[in-house]
């Protein structure tokens, strides 16, 4: 009945009802979790839930629960009240989300639900996540996503006990984060003249400008809002490829400084990449400094994917750099470039992350990698000593269609990622050696937005496949048919109460 499905749930007889008179005991560092509960329940229930030392609801930080880890919690509902215990604040927040789901679905609406009975069934839950990294990437570059949608997304991710929102902030088709030292990145780089309709290679366009960028205050607000809900916002600044928008703003950062490029209006892989001269390294370090100022996340993503090196193969500057470094070929500049920027992050106490799209060992050490093509690339990466966040497209890419029905919206070609495929995502397969599985930090879903122009489309791609990915990341024992599908049936009214335009695909 709860999603993600709790590791242990024992139903009991009876129920407890929250009323106007119900009070909350949440001493010390448990107080923010009680505030979160009040904030989440207020719009629908209007319950004041004031503090009181004898509160029927008690939220307690208890070192004795350390065995459940930072994020584990114990929730006991009896006819007398609700008792939530955790060793850390993250565990209390997850317990609050579970309590929310135990209430009738109307508790999740954003307007008063008069006449509803705020009753919770008696139950004993002991719960903890299997994986420490449970993420969702949102691509705000291909189509700009308004701040309000990101804030709503944070709330919805927290409901599903995700803990990372990975923001893909820059790409060929748009640069969305302001950088004080390089104002043209958003002045020029945040707007494209038109947008390709259809998949990469199409010859149709919508002939309307598309643009958008966040202010630094908006991004700070997002980070703080997410932190209150237990979610870390990890920024991604793409390099050395996927930078056409930056090159439109600052052509001298490219391999042919005299050339003028527009913010890309196509989909696919663009050949225009950063040069490797010193000015480019200064640029990237400066952008990363401003990124680190905005985002306290321990992990910072540098992209690194889909970087054709044809420009480096003919650029005098890149050829000279290749020779100076004693590299065998210009393509080896890719690993060198990432290593330079990874070192800058490490020197500032952060951890670099990049995509992995082969198992060839070309990524610098100290990077945490996200294998997005084959799960086997993840295995190869663990053997090379990388930590990995498993992101294989066949189960975690939400831009693939979820059925072959004729009315399915346009998606990427080559796979169908239906609900069962999303739930079959196994981040740390049993056949891997223990040391390899230990390298798996977790898993995450990817919402690329080439074809997402409305919130309805966003929701349709995200839900309920995110519910399946959340379930797998949290509870490995959840069986698709026996556990997940029945839980999803009970969960759909909650998605509806939240106003989510979720897919009805099986
Ligand atoms: C990717 O899909 N290029 C990470």
Short mmCIF file of C-alpha atoms and ligand atoms in Angstrom, two decimals:
data_model
loop_
_atom_site.label_atom_id
_atom_site.label_comp_id
_atom_site.label_asym_id
_atom_site.label_seq_id
_atom_site.Cartn_x
_atom_site.Cartn_y
_atom_site.Cartn_z
CA UNK A 1 0.00 0.00 0.00
CA UNK A 2 3.04 2.28 0.36
CA UNK A 3 5.31 3.19 -2.58
CA UNK A 4 8.21 2.47 -2.58
CA UNK A 5 7.18 -0.72 -0.84
CA UNK A 6 8.54 -0.83 2.73
CA UNK A 7 11.04 -3.51 3.58
CA UNK A 8 8.87 -4.73 6.47
CA UNK A 9 5.22 -3.86 7.06
CA UNK A 10 3.01 -5.65 9.57
CA UNK A 11 -0.64 -4.54 9.56
CA UNK A 12 -2.47 -4.44 12.90
CA UNK A 13 -6.08 -4.05 13.98
CA UNK A 14 -7.56 -0.61 14.54
CA UNK A 15 -6.75 2.87 13.46
CA UNK A 16 -5.74 6.31 14.67
CA UNK A 17 -7.45 9.51 13.55
CA UNK A 18 -5.76 12.89 13.27
CA UNK A 19 -8.03 15.74 14.40
CA UNK A 20 -7.91 19.43 15.22
CA UNK A 21 -6.80 18.42 18.72
CA UNK A 22 -3.90 16.15 17.71
CA UNK A 23 -0.53 17.41 18.93
CA UNK A 24 3.05 16.55 18.01
CA UNK A 25 6.10 15.83 20.13
CA UNK A 26 9.28 16.35 18.10
CA UNK A 27 12.09 17.49 20.37
CA UNK A 28 15.42 18.94 19.28
CA UNK A 29 16.62 18.07 15.80
CA UNK A 30 13.40 16.18 15.08
CA UNK A 31 11.55 19.52 14.88
CA UNK A 32 12.22 20.15 11.14
CA UNK A 33 10.61 16.80 10.25
CA UNK A 34 7.51 17.83 12.24
CA UNK A 35 7.50 21.16 10.38
CA UNK A 36 7.68 19.28 7.10
CA UNK A 37 4.72 17.13 8.16
CA UNK A 38 2.70 20.26 9.01
CA UNK A 39 3.66 21.93 5.72
CA UNK A 40 2.71 18.86 3.70
CA UNK A 41 -0.60 18.21 5.44
CA UNK A 42 -1.78 21.80 5.88
CA UNK A 43 -3.26 22.53 2.41
CA UNK A 44 -5.66 19.57 2.40
CA UNK A 45 -6.27 18.95 6.11
CA UNK A 46 -5.84 22.35 7.69
CA UNK A 47 -4.69 20.50 10.83
CA UNK A 48 -2.59 22.74 13.10
CA UNK A 49 -0.67 19.82 14.72
CA UNK A 50 0.82 22.08 17.41
CA UNK A 51 3.81 20.98 19.48
CA UNK A 52 3.15 19.39 22.86
CA UNK A 53 5.37 17.21 25.09
CA UNK A 54 2.57 14.61 25.32
CA UNK A 55 1.79 14.70 21.59
CA UNK A 56 -0.04 11.67 20.18
CA UNK A 57 2.31 11.95 17.24
CA UNK A 58 5.91 11.57 18.30
CA UNK A 59 8.89 12.03 15.99
CA UNK A 60 12.12 11.09 17.70
CA UNK A 61 15.75 10.90 16.77
CA UNK A 62 17.02 7.77 18.44
CA UNK A 63 20.68 6.64 18.22
CA UNK A 64 19.46 3.10 18.98
CA UNK A 65 18.07 3.03 15.41
CA UNK A 66 21.53 3.48 13.86
CA UNK A 67 21.30 -0.07 12.58
CA UNK A 68 18.76 1.22 10.04
CA UNK A 69 21.31 3.64 8.58
CA UNK A 70 20.98 7.38 7.95
CA UNK A 71 17.78 7.00 5.97
CA UNK A 72 16.02 4.15 7.74
CA UNK A 73 13.03 4.64 10.05
CA UNK A 74 10.54 2.78 12.20
CA UNK A 75 6.88 3.82 12.16
CA UNK A 76 4.31 2.41 14.53
CA UNK A 77 0.66 3.39 14.39
CA UNK A 78 -1.53 2.25 17.31
CA UNK A 79 -5.03 3.39 18.32
CA UNK A 80 -3.29 5.74 20.79
CA UNK A 81 -1.04 7.50 18.33
CA UNK A 82 1.89 7.46 15.91
CA UNK A 83 5.50 6.91 16.86
CA UNK A 84 8.24 7.58 14.32
CA UNK A 85 11.86 6.78 15.15
CA UNK A 86 15.04 7.24 13.14
CA UNK A 87 18.73 7.67 13.76
CA UNK A 88 18.93 10.71 11.48
CA UNK A 89 16.75 13.51 10.06
CA UNK A 90 16.66 11.83 6.63
CA UNK A 91 15.00 8.79 8.19
CA UNK A 92 12.40 10.97 9.90
CA UNK A 93 11.61 12.70 6.60
CA UNK A 94 11.06 9.34 4.90
CA UNK A 95 8.81 8.30 7.78
CA UNK A 96 6.80 11.50 7.30
CA UNK A 97 6.28 10.58 3.62
CA UNK A 98 5.12 7.12 4.63
CA UNK A 99 2.67 8.57 7.16
CA UNK A 100 1.34 10.84 4.42
CA UNK A 101 0.69 7.80 2.24
CA UNK A 102 -1.10 6.00 5.08
CA UNK A 103 -3.68 8.81 5.16
CA UNK A 104 -6.52 8.92 2.62
CA UNK A 105 -5.35 10.12 -0.81
CA UNK A 106 -7.17 13.46 -0.36
CA UNK A 107 -4.44 14.36 2.14
CA UNK A 108 -2.19 14.99 -0.88
CA UNK A 109 -4.36 17.58 -2.60
CA UNK A 110 -3.34 21.23 -2.55
CA UNK A 111 -6.75 22.54 -1.46
CA UNK A 112 -9.00 21.92 1.56
CA UNK A 113 -10.77 18.57 1.54
CA UNK A 114 -13.70 19.22 3.90
CA UNK A 115 -15.43 16.27 5.47
CA UNK A 116 -12.51 13.90 4.96
CA UNK A 117 -11.62 11.58 7.82
CA UNK A 118 -7.86 11.73 8.52
CA UNK A 119 -7.57 8.14 9.62
CA UNK A 120 -4.43 6.03 9.56
CA UNK A 121 -4.55 2.22 9.82
CA UNK A 122 -2.56 0.62 12.62
CA UNK A 123 0.69 -0.76 11.30
CA UNK A 124 4.27 -1.51 12.25
CA UNK A 125 6.84 -0.55 9.61
CA UNK A 126 10.60 -1.01 9.63
CA UNK A 127 12.12 0.45 6.53
CA UNK A 128 15.40 1.47 4.96
CA UNK A 129 16.69 1.98 1.41
CA UNK A 130 18.92 -0.50 -0.30
CA UNK A 131 20.75 2.19 -2.29
CA UNK A 132 22.12 5.48 -1.01
CA UNK A 133 21.73 7.22 -4.42
CA UNK A 134 18.20 7.32 -5.74
CA UNK A 135 18.14 10.01 -8.35
CA UNK A 136 16.14 11.59 -11.13
CA UNK A 137 17.73 13.66 -13.87
CA UNK A 138 15.69 16.44 -15.42
CA UNK A 139 16.94 17.95 -18.68
CA UNK A 140 16.11 21.65 -18.47
CA UNK A 141 18.34 22.45 -21.45
CA UNK A 142 16.48 20.90 -24.40
CA UNK A 143 13.25 22.41 -23.15
CA UNK A 144 13.37 24.93 -20.35
CA UNK A 145 11.29 23.78 -17.37
CA UNK A 146 9.80 26.51 -15.18
CA UNK A 147 10.94 26.79 -11.59
CA UNK A 148 7.43 25.96 -10.32
CA UNK A 149 7.56 22.63 -12.14
CA UNK A 150 10.95 21.86 -10.58
CA UNK A 151 9.60 22.68 -7.11
CA UNK A 152 6.62 20.41 -7.72
CA UNK A 153 9.02 17.76 -8.97
CA UNK A 154 11.03 18.00 -5.75
CA UNK A 155 7.85 17.37 -3.73
CA UNK A 156 6.93 14.41 -5.88
CA UNK A 157 10.40 12.92 -5.73
CA UNK A 158 10.42 13.24 -1.95
CA UNK A 159 7.07 11.43 -1.80
CA UNK A 160 8.77 8.55 -3.62
CA UNK A 161 11.84 8.74 -1.36
CA UNK A 162 14.26 9.78 -4.10
CA UNK A 163 17.14 11.82 -2.73
CA UNK A 164 18.93 13.35 -5.75
CA UNK A 165 17.58 15.76 -8.36
CA UNK A 166 20.18 15.90 -11.12
CA UNK A 167 19.71 19.08 -13.18
CA UNK A 168 21.04 18.92 -16.74
CA UNK A 169 21.57 22.69 -16.99
CA UNK A 170 23.53 23.14 -20.21
CA UNK A 171 23.54 21.60 -23.66
CA UNK A 172 23.84 22.39 -27.36
CA UNK A 173 20.27 23.70 -27.44
CA UNK A 174 20.37 25.99 -24.41
CA UNK A 175 22.35 27.26 -21.42
CA UNK A 176 20.11 27.79 -18.37
CA UNK A 177 22.39 28.81 -15.46
CA UNK A 178 23.59 32.41 -15.16
CA UNK A 179 27.34 32.89 -14.79
CA UNK A 180 28.38 36.37 -13.63
CA UNK A 181 31.79 36.16 -15.30
CA UNK A 182 30.27 35.16 -18.65
CA UNK A 183 26.87 36.90 -18.96
CA UNK A 184 26.45 36.04 -22.64
CA UNK A 185 26.00 32.36 -21.69
CA UNK A 186 22.41 33.16 -20.76
CA UNK A 187 21.97 36.42 -22.75
CA UNK A 188 22.79 34.60 -26.00
CA UNK A 189 23.01 30.93 -25.07
CA UNK A 190 19.60 30.53 -23.44
CA UNK A 191 17.56 31.20 -26.60
CA UNK A 192 17.40 29.22 -29.83
CA UNK A 193 15.71 30.51 -32.94
CA UNK A 194 13.57 27.47 -33.54
CA UNK A 195 13.16 23.84 -32.56
CA UNK A 196 13.34 20.68 -34.58
CA UNK A 197 10.07 18.75 -34.72
CA UNK A 198 10.59 15.01 -34.66
CA UNK A 199 13.69 12.97 -34.01
CA UNK A 200 17.27 13.86 -34.92
CA UNK A 201 17.61 14.25 -38.68
CA UNK A 202 14.08 15.56 -39.20
CA UNK A 203 13.61 18.44 -41.64
CA UNK A 204 10.66 20.00 -39.79
CA UNK A 205 10.88 22.92 -37.38
CA UNK A 206 8.38 24.87 -35.29
CA UNK A 207 9.81 28.27 -36.31
CA UNK A 208 9.35 29.81 -32.87
CA UNK A 209 12.15 30.91 -30.55
CA UNK A 210 12.50 28.83 -27.39
CA UNK A 211 14.36 30.06 -24.35
CA UNK A 212 14.63 30.43 -20.63
CA UNK A 213 17.16 30.68 -17.84
CA UNK A 214 16.99 30.63 -14.06
CA UNK A 215 18.21 33.44 -11.86
CA UNK A 216 20.76 32.62 -9.20
CA UNK A 217 18.12 33.38 -6.55
CA UNK A 218 15.75 30.89 -8.14
CA UNK A 219 18.41 28.19 -8.12
CA UNK A 220 19.28 28.95 -4.49
CA UNK A 221 15.60 28.71 -3.61
CA UNK A 222 15.33 25.36 -5.39
CA UNK A 223 18.38 24.02 -3.56
CA UNK A 224 17.02 25.12 -0.15
CA UNK A 225 13.49 23.86 -0.88
CA UNK A 226 14.90 20.49 -1.94
CA UNK A 227 17.18 20.26 1.11
CA UNK A 228 14.20 20.72 3.43
CA UNK A 229 12.67 17.70 1.71
CA UNK A 230 15.80 15.56 1.86
CA UNK A 231 16.82 16.04 -1.77
CA UNK A 232 20.23 17.14 -3.00
CA UNK A 233 20.26 19.08 -6.26
CA UNK A 234 23.26 17.96 -8.32
CA UNK A 235 24.08 20.33 -11.20
CA UNK A 236 25.46 19.13 -14.52
CA UNK A 237 27.59 21.43 -16.67
CA UNK A 238 28.33 19.60 -19.93
CA UNK A 239 31.89 19.53 -21.28
CA UNK A 240 33.81 19.20 -23.53
CA UNK A 241 30.93 18.35 -25.91
CA UNK A 242 27.26 19.36 -25.83
CA UNK A 243 28.42 23.01 -25.65
CA UNK A 244 27.07 24.58 -28.83
CA UNK A 245 25.01 27.12 -26.82
CA UNK A 246 28.18 28.25 -25.00
CA UNK A 247 30.03 28.49 -28.33
CA UNK A 248 27.22 30.65 -29.73
CA UNK A 249 27.83 33.02 -26.82
CA UNK A 250 31.65 32.86 -26.81
CA UNK A 251 33.01 31.64 -30.16
CA UNK A 252 36.63 31.98 -28.98
CA UNK A 253 36.09 28.95 -26.72
CA UNK A 254 35.74 26.71 -29.75
CA UNK A 255 38.18 25.17 -32.15
CA UNK A 256 37.67 27.83 -34.84
CA UNK A 257 37.40 31.19 -33.03
CA UNK A 258 36.44 33.07 -36.21
CA UNK A 259 33.38 30.93 -36.82
CA UNK A 260 29.91 32.13 -35.70
CA UNK A 261 27.55 29.41 -34.53
CA UNK A 262 23.92 29.66 -33.43
CA UNK A 263 22.39 27.95 -30.43
CA UNK A 264 21.67 24.56 -31.95
CA UNK A 265 18.18 24.03 -33.33
CA UNK A 266 18.59 20.32 -34.04
CA UNK A 267 18.60 17.13 -31.98
CA UNK A 268 21.36 14.55 -31.95
CA UNK A 269 25.10 14.73 -31.44
CA UNK A 270 26.76 18.02 -32.40
CA UNK A 271 30.36 18.08 -33.68
CA UNK A 272 31.16 21.49 -32.23
CA UNK A 273 33.07 21.04 -28.99
CA UNK A 274 35.27 23.12 -26.74
CA UNK A 275 38.85 23.89 -27.71
CA UNK A 276 41.66 22.84 -25.40
CA UNK A 277 43.54 26.17 -25.12
CA UNK A 278 44.20 27.76 -21.74
CA UNK A 279 41.34 30.25 -22.02
CA UNK A 280 38.91 27.33 -22.20
CA UNK A 281 40.30 25.79 -19.04
CA UNK A 282 39.95 29.15 -17.28
CA UNK A 283 36.38 29.42 -18.57
CA UNK A 284 35.40 25.97 -17.30
CA UNK A 285 37.01 26.48 -13.91
CA UNK A 286 35.26 29.83 -13.52
CA UNK A 287 31.89 28.34 -14.46
CA UNK A 288 32.48 25.48 -12.03
CA UNK A 289 33.41 27.93 -9.26
CA UNK A 290 30.10 29.74 -9.70
CA UNK A 291 28.33 26.38 -9.91
CA UNK A 292 29.88 25.27 -6.61
CA UNK A 293 28.83 28.57 -5.03
CA UNK A 294 25.21 27.88 -5.94
CA UNK A 295 25.04 24.15 -5.34
CA UNK A 296 26.39 22.67 -2.08
CA UNK A 297 26.06 19.16 -3.56
CA UNK A 298 29.11 17.00 -2.86
CA UNK A 299 28.83 15.64 -6.41
CA UNK A 300 29.09 17.86 -9.50
CA UNK A 301 28.38 16.36 -12.94
CA UNK A 302 30.63 17.29 -15.87
CA UNK A 303 28.73 15.50 -18.64
CA UNK A 304 31.49 14.10 -20.81
CA UNK A 305 29.18 12.09 -23.08
CA UNK A 306 28.82 12.03 -26.87
CA UNK A 307 31.93 14.04 -27.67
CA UNK A 308 32.99 13.59 -31.30
CA UNK A 309 36.63 14.59 -31.68
CA UNK A 310 36.68 15.47 -35.40
CA UNK A 311 37.32 19.13 -34.63
CA UNK A 312 40.34 18.29 -32.46
CA UNK A 313 41.76 16.11 -35.21
CA UNK A 314 42.23 19.14 -37.49
CA UNK A 315 42.58 22.01 -35.04
CA UNK A 316 46.19 23.28 -34.82
CA UNK A 317 45.67 24.15 -31.15
CA UNK A 318 44.35 20.71 -30.29
CA UNK A 319 47.11 18.98 -32.27
CA UNK A 320 49.72 21.07 -30.48
CA UNK A 321 48.16 20.23 -27.11
CA UNK A 322 48.12 16.53 -28.04
CA UNK A 323 51.85 16.66 -28.84
CA UNK A 324 52.71 18.72 -25.77
CA UNK A 325 50.97 16.21 -23.51
CA UNK A 326 52.53 13.26 -25.31
CA UNK A 327 49.12 11.75 -26.09
CA UNK A 328 48.78 9.12 -28.80
CA UNK A 329 45.90 10.90 -30.57
CA UNK A 330 43.60 13.93 -30.16
CA UNK A 331 40.77 11.69 -28.93
CA UNK A 332 42.80 11.19 -25.73
CA UNK A 333 42.26 14.88 -25.00
CA UNK A 334 38.78 13.91 -23.80
CA UNK A 335 40.07 12.06 -20.74
CA UNK A 336 42.71 14.73 -20.16
CA UNK A 337 40.11 17.50 -20.29
CA UNK A 338 37.80 15.79 -17.81
CA UNK A 339 40.73 15.02 -15.55
CA UNK A 340 41.70 18.73 -15.45
CA UNK A 341 38.21 19.73 -14.42
CA UNK A 342 37.74 16.79 -12.06
CA UNK A 343 40.95 17.85 -10.30
CA UNK A 344 39.54 21.35 -9.89
CA UNK A 345 36.42 19.95 -8.23
CA UNK A 346 38.44 17.63 -6.01
CA UNK A 347 40.68 20.51 -4.93
CA UNK A 348 37.50 22.25 -3.79
CA UNK A 349 36.25 19.27 -1.82
CA UNK A 350 33.75 18.07 -4.42
CA UNK A 351 33.43 14.79 -6.34
CA UNK A 352 33.33 14.78 -10.16
CA UNK A 353 30.71 12.71 -11.98
CA UNK A 354 30.46 11.95 -15.70
CA UNK A 355 28.50 9.75 -18.06
CA UNK A 356 30.11 6.47 -19.15
CA UNK A 357 29.23 5.17 -22.59
CA UNK A 358 31.80 2.42 -23.03
CA UNK A 359 33.78 0.13 -20.82
CA UNK A 360 37.10 1.11 -22.37
CA UNK A 361 38.70 2.58 -19.28
CA UNK A 362 39.25 6.03 -20.79
CA UNK A 363 37.63 7.96 -17.95
CA UNK A 364 39.90 9.50 -15.35
CA UNK A 365 40.09 7.90 -11.93
CA UNK A 366 38.32 9.60 -9.04
CA UNK A 367 35.23 10.08 -11.22
CA UNK A 368 31.92 8.58 -10.21
CA UNK A 369 30.34 7.38 -13.44
CA UNK A 370 26.85 6.95 -14.81
CA UNK A 371 26.82 4.12 -17.35
CA UNK A 372 23.93 4.99 -19.67
CA UNK A 373 24.31 2.51 -22.49
CA UNK A 374 24.90 -1.06 -21.33
CA UNK A 375 24.79 -2.30 -17.77
CA UNK A 376 28.04 -4.13 -18.60
CA UNK A 377 29.78 -0.77 -18.84
CA UNK A 378 28.87 -0.35 -15.19
CA UNK A 379 30.51 -3.64 -14.35
CA UNK A 380 33.65 -2.61 -16.27
CA UNK A 381 33.70 0.71 -14.42
CA UNK A 382 33.48 -0.96 -11.00
CA UNK A 383 36.45 -3.15 -11.97
CA UNK A 384 38.40 -0.01 -12.85
CA UNK A 385 37.68 1.33 -9.38
CA UNK A 386 34.91 3.80 -10.20
CA UNK A 387 31.84 4.25 -8.07
CA UNK A 388 28.80 3.96 -10.33
CA UNK A 389 25.24 5.20 -10.45
CA UNK A 390 23.49 2.82 -12.79
CA UNK A 391 21.53 4.63 -15.51
CA UNK A 392 21.08 2.14 -18.38
CA UNK A 393 18.72 3.52 -21.00
CA UNK A 394 16.73 0.33 -21.45
CA UNK A 395 15.23 0.72 -17.99
CA UNK A 396 15.89 4.28 -16.79
CA UNK A 397 15.44 6.57 -19.83
CA UNK A 398 11.98 8.06 -19.68
CA UNK A 399 12.26 9.62 -23.16
CA UNK A 400 11.73 6.19 -24.69
CA UNK A 401 8.13 5.19 -25.47
CA UNK A 402 6.29 3.06 -22.94
CA UNK A 403 4.37 1.00 -25.49
CA UNK A 404 4.16 0.36 -29.22
CA UNK A 405 0.57 1.57 -29.35
CA UNK A 406 -0.16 3.90 -32.25
CA UNK A 407 -1.26 6.68 -29.87
CA UNK A 408 2.03 6.58 -27.94
CA UNK A 409 3.68 10.02 -28.06
CA UNK A 410 6.92 10.48 -29.99
CA UNK A 411 9.90 9.02 -28.16
CA UNK A 412 13.46 7.93 -28.90
CA UNK A 413 13.97 4.98 -31.21
CA UNK A 414 15.36 1.57 -30.35
CA UNK A 415 13.69 0.48 -27.12
CA UNK A 416 10.38 0.38 -25.32
CA UNK A 417 10.74 1.24 -21.66
CA UNK A 418 7.48 0.04 -20.21
CA UNK A 419 6.63 -0.18 -16.53
CA UNK A 420 7.98 -3.70 -16.19
CA UNK A 421 11.26 -2.69 -17.87
CA UNK A 422 11.59 0.22 -15.47
CA UNK A 423 10.96 -2.09 -12.52
CA UNK A 424 13.39 -4.71 -13.86
CA UNK A 425 16.26 -2.23 -13.43
CA UNK A 426 18.71 -4.11 -11.22
CA UNK A 427 21.49 -1.71 -10.17
CA UNK A 428 23.73 -4.31 -8.52
CA UNK A 429 23.09 -7.70 -10.14
CA UNK A 430 23.55 -10.75 -7.92
CA UNK A 431 26.01 -12.29 -10.39
CA UNK A 432 28.49 -9.43 -9.88
CA UNK A 433 31.18 -10.00 -7.26
CA UNK A 434 30.59 -8.44 -3.85
CA UNK A 435 33.37 -5.89 -4.39
CA UNK A 436 31.75 -4.85 -7.69
CA UNK A 437 28.30 -4.51 -6.13
CA UNK A 438 29.81 -2.41 -3.34
CA UNK A 439 30.83 0.16 -5.96
CA UNK A 440 27.19 0.73 -6.92
CA UNK A 441 25.99 3.88 -5.17
CA UNK A 442 22.55 3.46 -6.61
CA UNK A 443 20.50 4.26 -9.66
CA UNK A 444 18.63 7.06 -11.32
CA UNK A 445 16.00 7.84 -13.93
CA UNK A 446 16.63 10.22 -16.84
CA UNK A 447 14.01 12.59 -18.18
CA UNK A 448 15.46 14.03 -21.38
CA UNK A 449 13.17 16.68 -22.77
CA UNK A 450 13.67 16.88 -26.54
CA UNK A 451 9.98 16.03 -26.96
CA UNK A 452 8.63 17.54 -23.74
CA UNK A 453 6.95 20.90 -24.29
CA UNK A 454 4.17 20.76 -21.69
CA UNK A 455 3.78 19.68 -18.08
CA UNK A 456 1.26 17.05 -19.21
CA UNK A 457 3.95 15.45 -21.39
CA UNK A 458 6.47 15.70 -18.56
CA UNK A 459 4.07 13.92 -16.20
CA UNK A 460 3.12 11.30 -18.75
CA UNK A 461 6.75 10.29 -19.24
CA UNK A 462 7.58 10.41 -15.55
CA UNK A 463 4.65 8.66 -13.89
CA UNK A 464 4.22 5.92 -13.03
CA UNK A 465 7.59 4.77 -14.38
CA UNK A 466 9.32 6.80 -11.66
CA UNK A 467 7.28 4.88 -9.11
CA UNK A 468 8.78 1.65 -10.47
CA UNK A 469 12.33 3.01 -10.43
CA UNK A 470 11.84 4.35 -6.91
CA UNK A 471 10.58 0.95 -5.78
CA UNK A 472 13.59 -0.91 -7.19
CA UNK A 473 16.07 1.58 -5.80
CA UNK A 474 14.53 1.38 -2.33
CA UNK A 475 13.47 -2.22 -1.88
CA UNK A 476 15.20 -4.99 -3.85
CA UNK A 477 12.77 -7.63 -2.56
CA UNK A 478 9.75 -5.98 -4.18
CA UNK A 479 8.32 -8.32 -6.81
CA UNK A 480 6.79 -6.65 -9.86
CA UNK A 481 3.50 -8.59 -9.89
CA UNK A 482 3.09 -9.60 -6.27
CA UNK A 483 4.21 -6.37 -4.60
CA UNK A 484 4.70 -3.43 -6.95
CA UNK A 485 1.58 -3.62 -9.10
CA UNK A 486 -0.83 -3.92 -6.13
CA UNK A 487 1.00 -1.06 -4.40
CA UNK A 488 0.75 1.02 -7.58
CA UNK A 489 -2.99 0.40 -7.78
CA UNK A 490 -3.31 1.89 -4.28
CA UNK A 491 -0.90 4.67 -5.24
CA UNK A 492 -2.65 5.92 -8.39
CA UNK A 493 -5.31 7.83 -6.40
CA UNK A 494 -2.43 9.69 -4.73
CA UNK A 495 -0.95 10.59 -8.13
CA UNK A 496 -4.41 11.80 -9.14
CA UNK A 497 -4.79 13.80 -5.89
CA UNK A 498 -1.50 15.52 -6.72
CA UNK A 499 -2.85 16.48 -10.13
CA UNK A 500 -0.27 14.35 -11.94
CA UNK A 501 -1.20 13.44 -15.52
CA UNK A 502 0.07 9.89 -15.15
CA UNK A 503 0.08 7.26 -17.84
CA UNK A 504 -2.40 4.42 -17.59
CA UNK A 505 -0.11 2.00 -19.41
CA UNK A 506 0.21 -1.42 -17.72
C1 LIG B 1 23.38 10.52 -22.80
O1 LIG B 1 22.30 9.95 -22.98
N1 LIG B 1 24.01 11.09 -23.82
C2 LIG B 1 23.99 10.62 -21.49
#
